[in-house]
Amino acid sequence: DAGVIQSPRHEVTEMGQEVTLRCKPISGHNSLFWYRQTMMRGLELLIYFNNNVPIDDSGMPEDRFSAKMPNASFSTLKIQPSEPRDSAVYFCASSSPGQPFGDEQFFGPGTRLTVL
Amino acid sequence: AQKVTQAQTEISVVEKEDVTLDCVYETRDTTYYLFWYKQPPSGELVFLIRRNSFDEQNEISGRYSWNFQKSTSSFNFTITASQVVDSAVYFCALSEAETSGSRLTFGEGTQLTVNP
């Protein structure tokens, strides 16, 4: 079975440009998470969805960041306009509906974003 | 306050040595889950174990073992007879039922280097 799929794997862009990161969760999973990993802040949750509905977006840094989940098999994280401090590895993870919380989260390979 | 503390930033051992990675957590929830993830040099996050707050039984899986002690709020991870392939960053994480739902709060990670 395919794991969590993220695209692109690497993205280099210039400051001010719009960036869209994509994620396809594992089929049958109903929770989806976006994390960001930086040297300074470590791994931090940006937002998570349950049954396509955003549940907790308190980790979204500012209005430049937005996330959508139009259906159970696809999610996007958009940064507009991008800034150099957004450079990081962005992970998408999904988990199954077995329990309301505490399930193992399966992580995608990540998207390494570099904003020049 | 840091909810998950991994005090060891870096550990270096020689192959076949045993090594213990420390994790101390902080929560007021009575129901919570603790996790360990491995991040090898390739960058993906690999799930290793999940333990709920009502199960203090230690677990062994091959060369890996975990010691969960609620009295000291610790969830330590031991690798027996370490191998070069164990070299990675290891993250401890916490999920709290009442406080944060499905959100995973990660520690800062411990970089383990196993030298031949």
Short mmCIF file of C-alpha atoms in Angstrom, two decimals:
data_model
loop_
_atom_site.label_atom_id
_atom_site.label_comp_id
_atom_site.label_asym_id
_atom_site.label_seq_id
_atom_site.Cartn_x
_atom_site.Cartn_y
_atom_site.Cartn_z
CA ASP A 1 0.00 0.00 0.00
CA ALA A 2 1.19 3.50 -0.76
CA GLY A 3 2.10 5.63 2.18
CA VAL A 4 1.45 9.34 2.53
CA ILE A 5 2.42 11.07 -0.69
CA GLN A 6 3.74 14.59 -0.79
CA SER A 7 4.67 16.78 -3.70
CA PRO A 8 6.90 18.38 -4.63
CA ARG A 9 9.78 16.83 -2.68
CA HIS A 10 11.88 19.93 -3.14
CA GLU A 11 10.82 23.47 -3.91
CA VAL A 12 13.01 26.48 -4.42
CA THR A 13 11.30 29.80 -4.89
CA GLU A 14 11.91 33.48 -4.54
CA MET A 15 10.57 35.69 -1.82
CA GLY A 16 7.09 36.92 -2.58
CA GLN A 17 6.09 33.98 -4.71
CA GLU A 18 3.15 31.72 -3.93
CA VAL A 19 4.00 28.19 -2.87
CA THR A 20 1.59 25.26 -2.81
CA LEU A 21 2.46 22.00 -1.10
CA ARG A 22 0.35 18.93 -1.74
CA CYS A 23 -0.49 15.85 0.26
CA LYS A 24 -2.36 12.63 -0.39
CA PRO A 25 -3.09 10.75 2.85
CA ILE A 26 -3.25 7.00 3.18
CA SER A 27 -6.54 5.69 1.85
CA GLY A 28 -9.06 5.22 4.65
CA HIS A 29 -7.36 7.59 7.03
CA ASN A 30 -9.60 10.41 8.19
CA SER A 31 -7.17 12.64 10.06
CA LEU A 32 -4.53 14.70 8.28
CA PHE A 33 -1.78 16.78 9.82
CA TRP A 34 0.65 19.39 8.50
CA TYR A 35 3.92 19.81 10.41
CA ARG A 36 6.91 22.05 9.85
CA GLN A 37 10.47 21.18 10.86
CA THR A 38 13.17 23.80 11.31
CA MET A 39 16.43 23.85 13.20
CA MET A 40 15.23 26.67 15.42
CA ARG A 41 11.75 25.43 16.31
CA GLY A 42 11.99 21.69 15.74
CA LEU A 43 8.86 19.82 14.68
CA GLU A 44 5.69 21.79 15.15
CA LEU A 45 2.09 21.16 14.15
CA LEU A 46 0.61 23.75 11.82
CA ILE A 47 -2.91 22.44 11.36
CA TYR A 48 -4.88 19.24 11.40
CA PHE A 49 -8.08 18.06 9.79
CA ASN A 50 -10.55 15.43 10.85
CA ASN A 51 -13.00 14.21 8.21
CA ASN A 52 -11.84 17.08 5.96
CA VAL A 53 -12.72 19.71 8.58
CA PRO A 54 -9.97 21.85 10.13
CA ILE A 55 -9.92 21.11 13.85
CA ASP A 56 -6.90 22.98 15.15
CA ASP A 57 -5.10 25.66 13.16
CA SER A 58 -3.49 27.37 16.12
CA GLY A 59 -0.06 26.47 14.81
CA MET A 60 -0.47 28.30 11.52
CA PRO A 61 2.10 31.09 11.79
CA GLU A 62 0.18 33.89 10.14
CA ASP A 63 -2.33 34.81 7.48
CA ARG A 64 0.16 34.08 4.75
CA PHE A 65 -0.42 30.40 5.44
CA SER A 66 -3.61 28.60 4.47
CA ALA A 67 -4.58 24.95 4.26
CA LYS A 68 -7.45 23.17 2.60
CA MET A 69 -8.77 19.65 2.40
CA PRO A 70 -11.39 19.57 -0.34
CA ASN A 71 -11.82 15.80 -0.08
CA ALA A 72 -10.59 12.81 1.88
CA SER A 73 -7.72 12.12 -0.47
CA PHE A 74 -6.12 15.51 -0.96
CA SER A 75 -4.86 18.48 1.02
CA THR A 76 -2.88 21.60 0.20
CA LEU A 77 -0.79 23.98 2.25
CA LYS A 78 -0.33 27.34 0.61
CA ILE A 79 2.05 30.15 1.48
CA GLN A 80 1.37 33.49 -0.14
CA PRO A 81 3.57 35.50 -0.24
CA SER A 82 6.50 33.35 0.78
CA GLU A 83 9.38 34.68 2.87
CA PRO A 84 12.89 33.33 3.53
CA ARG A 85 11.93 32.43 7.11
CA ASP A 86 9.40 29.97 5.70
CA SER A 87 12.29 27.79 4.56
CA ALA A 88 11.79 24.43 6.26
CA VAL A 89 10.78 20.84 5.70
CA TYR A 90 7.01 20.47 5.65
CA PHE A 91 5.59 17.10 6.58
CA CYS A 92 2.13 15.77 6.02
CA ALA A 93 0.88 12.90 8.18
CA SER A 94 -2.32 10.91 8.38
CA SER A 95 -3.91 8.59 10.89
CA SER A 96 -6.76 6.12 10.88
CA PRO A 97 -10.16 6.64 12.50
CA GLY A 98 -9.70 3.93 15.09
CA GLN A 99 -9.63 6.27 18.08
CA PRO A 100 -10.45 9.94 18.64
CA PHE A 101 -6.84 10.59 19.44
CA GLY A 102 -3.60 8.82 20.11
CA ASP A 103 -3.38 6.92 16.85
CA GLU A 104 -0.05 6.41 15.18
CA GLN A 105 0.54 9.13 12.62
CA PHE A 106 2.10 8.03 9.36
CA PHE A 107 4.36 10.66 7.89
CA GLY A 108 5.07 11.49 4.29
CA PRO A 109 8.62 12.03 3.01
CA GLY A 110 8.34 15.79 3.44
CA THR A 111 8.76 18.77 1.14
CA ARG A 112 11.96 20.73 1.54
CA LEU A 113 11.12 24.37 0.86
CA THR A 114 13.77 26.97 0.24
CA VAL A 115 12.72 30.60 -0.15
CA LEU A 116 15.48 32.81 -1.50
CA ALA B 1 7.02 25.22 29.62
CA GLN B 2 8.45 22.49 27.46
CA LYS B 3 6.02 19.59 27.44
CA VAL B 4 8.47 17.05 26.08
CA THR B 5 12.10 17.31 27.05
CA GLN B 6 14.89 15.32 25.49
CA ALA B 7 17.87 16.59 27.40
CA GLN B 8 20.44 14.74 25.31
CA THR B 9 21.02 16.73 22.16
CA GLU B 10 23.65 14.39 20.77
CA ILE B 11 24.93 10.95 21.74
CA SER B 12 27.83 9.15 20.15
CA VAL B 13 28.54 5.48 20.81
CA VAL B 14 30.58 2.70 19.33
CA GLU B 15 28.83 -0.17 17.62
CA LYS B 16 27.54 -2.90 19.97
CA GLU B 17 27.26 -0.52 22.90
CA ASP B 18 23.90 -0.14 24.62
CA VAL B 19 22.45 3.36 24.60
CA THR B 20 19.50 4.94 26.38
CA LEU B 21 17.66 7.99 25.09
CA ASP B 22 15.85 9.97 27.74
CA CYS B 23 12.42 11.55 27.47
CA VAL B 24 10.64 13.50 30.17
CA TYR B 25 7.15 14.82 29.61
CA GLU B 26 4.79 17.19 31.33
CA THR B 27 0.99 16.99 31.29
CA ARG B 28 -2.00 17.47 33.56
CA ASP B 29 -4.18 15.20 31.49
CA THR B 30 -4.91 11.78 32.93
CA THR B 31 -5.28 10.26 29.47
CA TYR B 32 -2.40 10.68 27.07
CA TYR B 33 -0.18 8.83 24.63
CA LEU B 34 3.57 8.81 24.28
CA PHE B 35 5.42 8.04 21.07
CA TRP B 36 8.90 7.53 19.74
CA TYR B 37 9.77 8.32 16.13
CA LYS B 38 13.02 7.81 14.26
CA GLN B 39 14.30 10.20 11.60
CA PRO B 40 17.18 8.66 9.65
CA PRO B 41 19.47 10.78 7.46
CA SER B 42 17.07 10.30 4.56
CA GLY B 43 14.64 12.55 6.43
CA GLU B 44 11.43 10.59 6.78
CA LEU B 45 9.81 10.07 10.18
CA VAL B 46 9.35 6.45 11.15
CA PHE B 47 7.01 5.40 13.93
CA LEU B 48 8.60 3.15 16.56
CA ILE B 49 6.17 2.81 19.45
CA ARG B 50 3.04 4.20 21.11
CA ARG B 51 2.18 3.83 24.76
CA ASN B 52 -0.96 5.03 26.56
CA SER B 53 -0.99 6.51 30.03
CA PHE B 54 -2.77 3.55 31.55
CA ASP B 55 -0.23 1.00 30.44
CA GLU B 56 3.04 1.21 32.30
CA GLN B 57 4.23 -2.17 31.16
CA ASN B 58 7.64 -1.97 29.58
CA GLU B 59 7.99 -3.19 26.03
CA ILE B 60 10.73 -4.95 24.14
CA SER B 61 10.95 -5.27 20.39
CA GLY B 62 14.12 -6.91 19.22
CA ARG B 63 17.02 -4.68 20.22
CA TYR B 64 14.66 -1.88 21.24
CA SER B 65 13.07 -1.50 24.64
CA TRP B 66 11.04 1.21 26.32
CA ASN B 67 10.71 2.07 29.99
CA PHE B 68 7.60 4.05 30.90
CA GLN B 69 7.48 5.42 34.45
CA LYS B 70 4.57 7.70 35.36
CA SER B 71 6.10 8.43 38.77
CA THR B 72 8.96 10.27 37.09
CA SER B 73 7.07 11.27 33.92
CA SER B 74 9.64 9.52 31.81
CA PHE B 75 9.50 7.34 28.72
CA ASN B 76 13.04 6.24 27.99
CA PHE B 77 14.21 4.29 24.96
CA THR B 78 17.08 1.81 25.03
CA ILE B 79 18.86 0.32 22.05
CA THR B 80 20.80 -2.81 22.91
CA ALA B 81 23.89 -3.74 20.90
CA SER B 82 23.65 -0.64 18.75
CA GLN B 83 24.40 -0.77 15.04
CA VAL B 84 25.51 1.83 12.54
CA VAL B 85 22.05 1.74 10.96
CA ASP B 86 20.63 3.02 14.24
CA SER B 87 22.23 6.39 13.55
CA ALA B 88 19.38 8.86 13.34
CA VAL B 89 17.53 11.58 15.19
CA TYR B 90 15.05 10.14 17.65
CA PHE B 91 11.98 12.09 18.72
CA CYS B 92 9.76 11.55 21.70
CA ALA B 93 6.22 12.94 21.37
CA LEU B 94 3.12 13.45 23.49
CA SER B 95 -0.57 13.47 22.63
CA GLU B 96 -2.96 14.70 25.33
CA ALA B 97 -6.65 13.78 25.24
CA GLU B 98 -8.12 16.81 26.99
CA THR B 99 -5.57 19.47 26.19
CA SER B 100 -4.59 18.93 22.62
CA GLY B 101 -6.57 16.08 21.12
CA SER B 102 -4.76 14.52 18.21
CA ARG B 103 -1.92 17.05 18.20
CA LEU B 104 1.54 15.54 18.65
CA THR B 105 3.94 17.66 20.67
CA PHE B 106 7.49 16.67 19.87
CA GLY B 107 10.64 16.94 21.89
CA GLU B 108 13.69 18.53 20.33
CA GLY B 109 15.17 15.21 19.34
CA THR B 110 18.35 13.33 20.16
CA GLN B 111 20.92 12.85 17.43
CA LEU B 112 22.37 9.36 17.86
CA THR B 113 25.58 8.49 16.04
CA VAL B 114 26.77 4.91 16.12
CA ASN B 115 30.36 4.60 15.01
CA PRO B 116 31.80 1.37 13.58
#
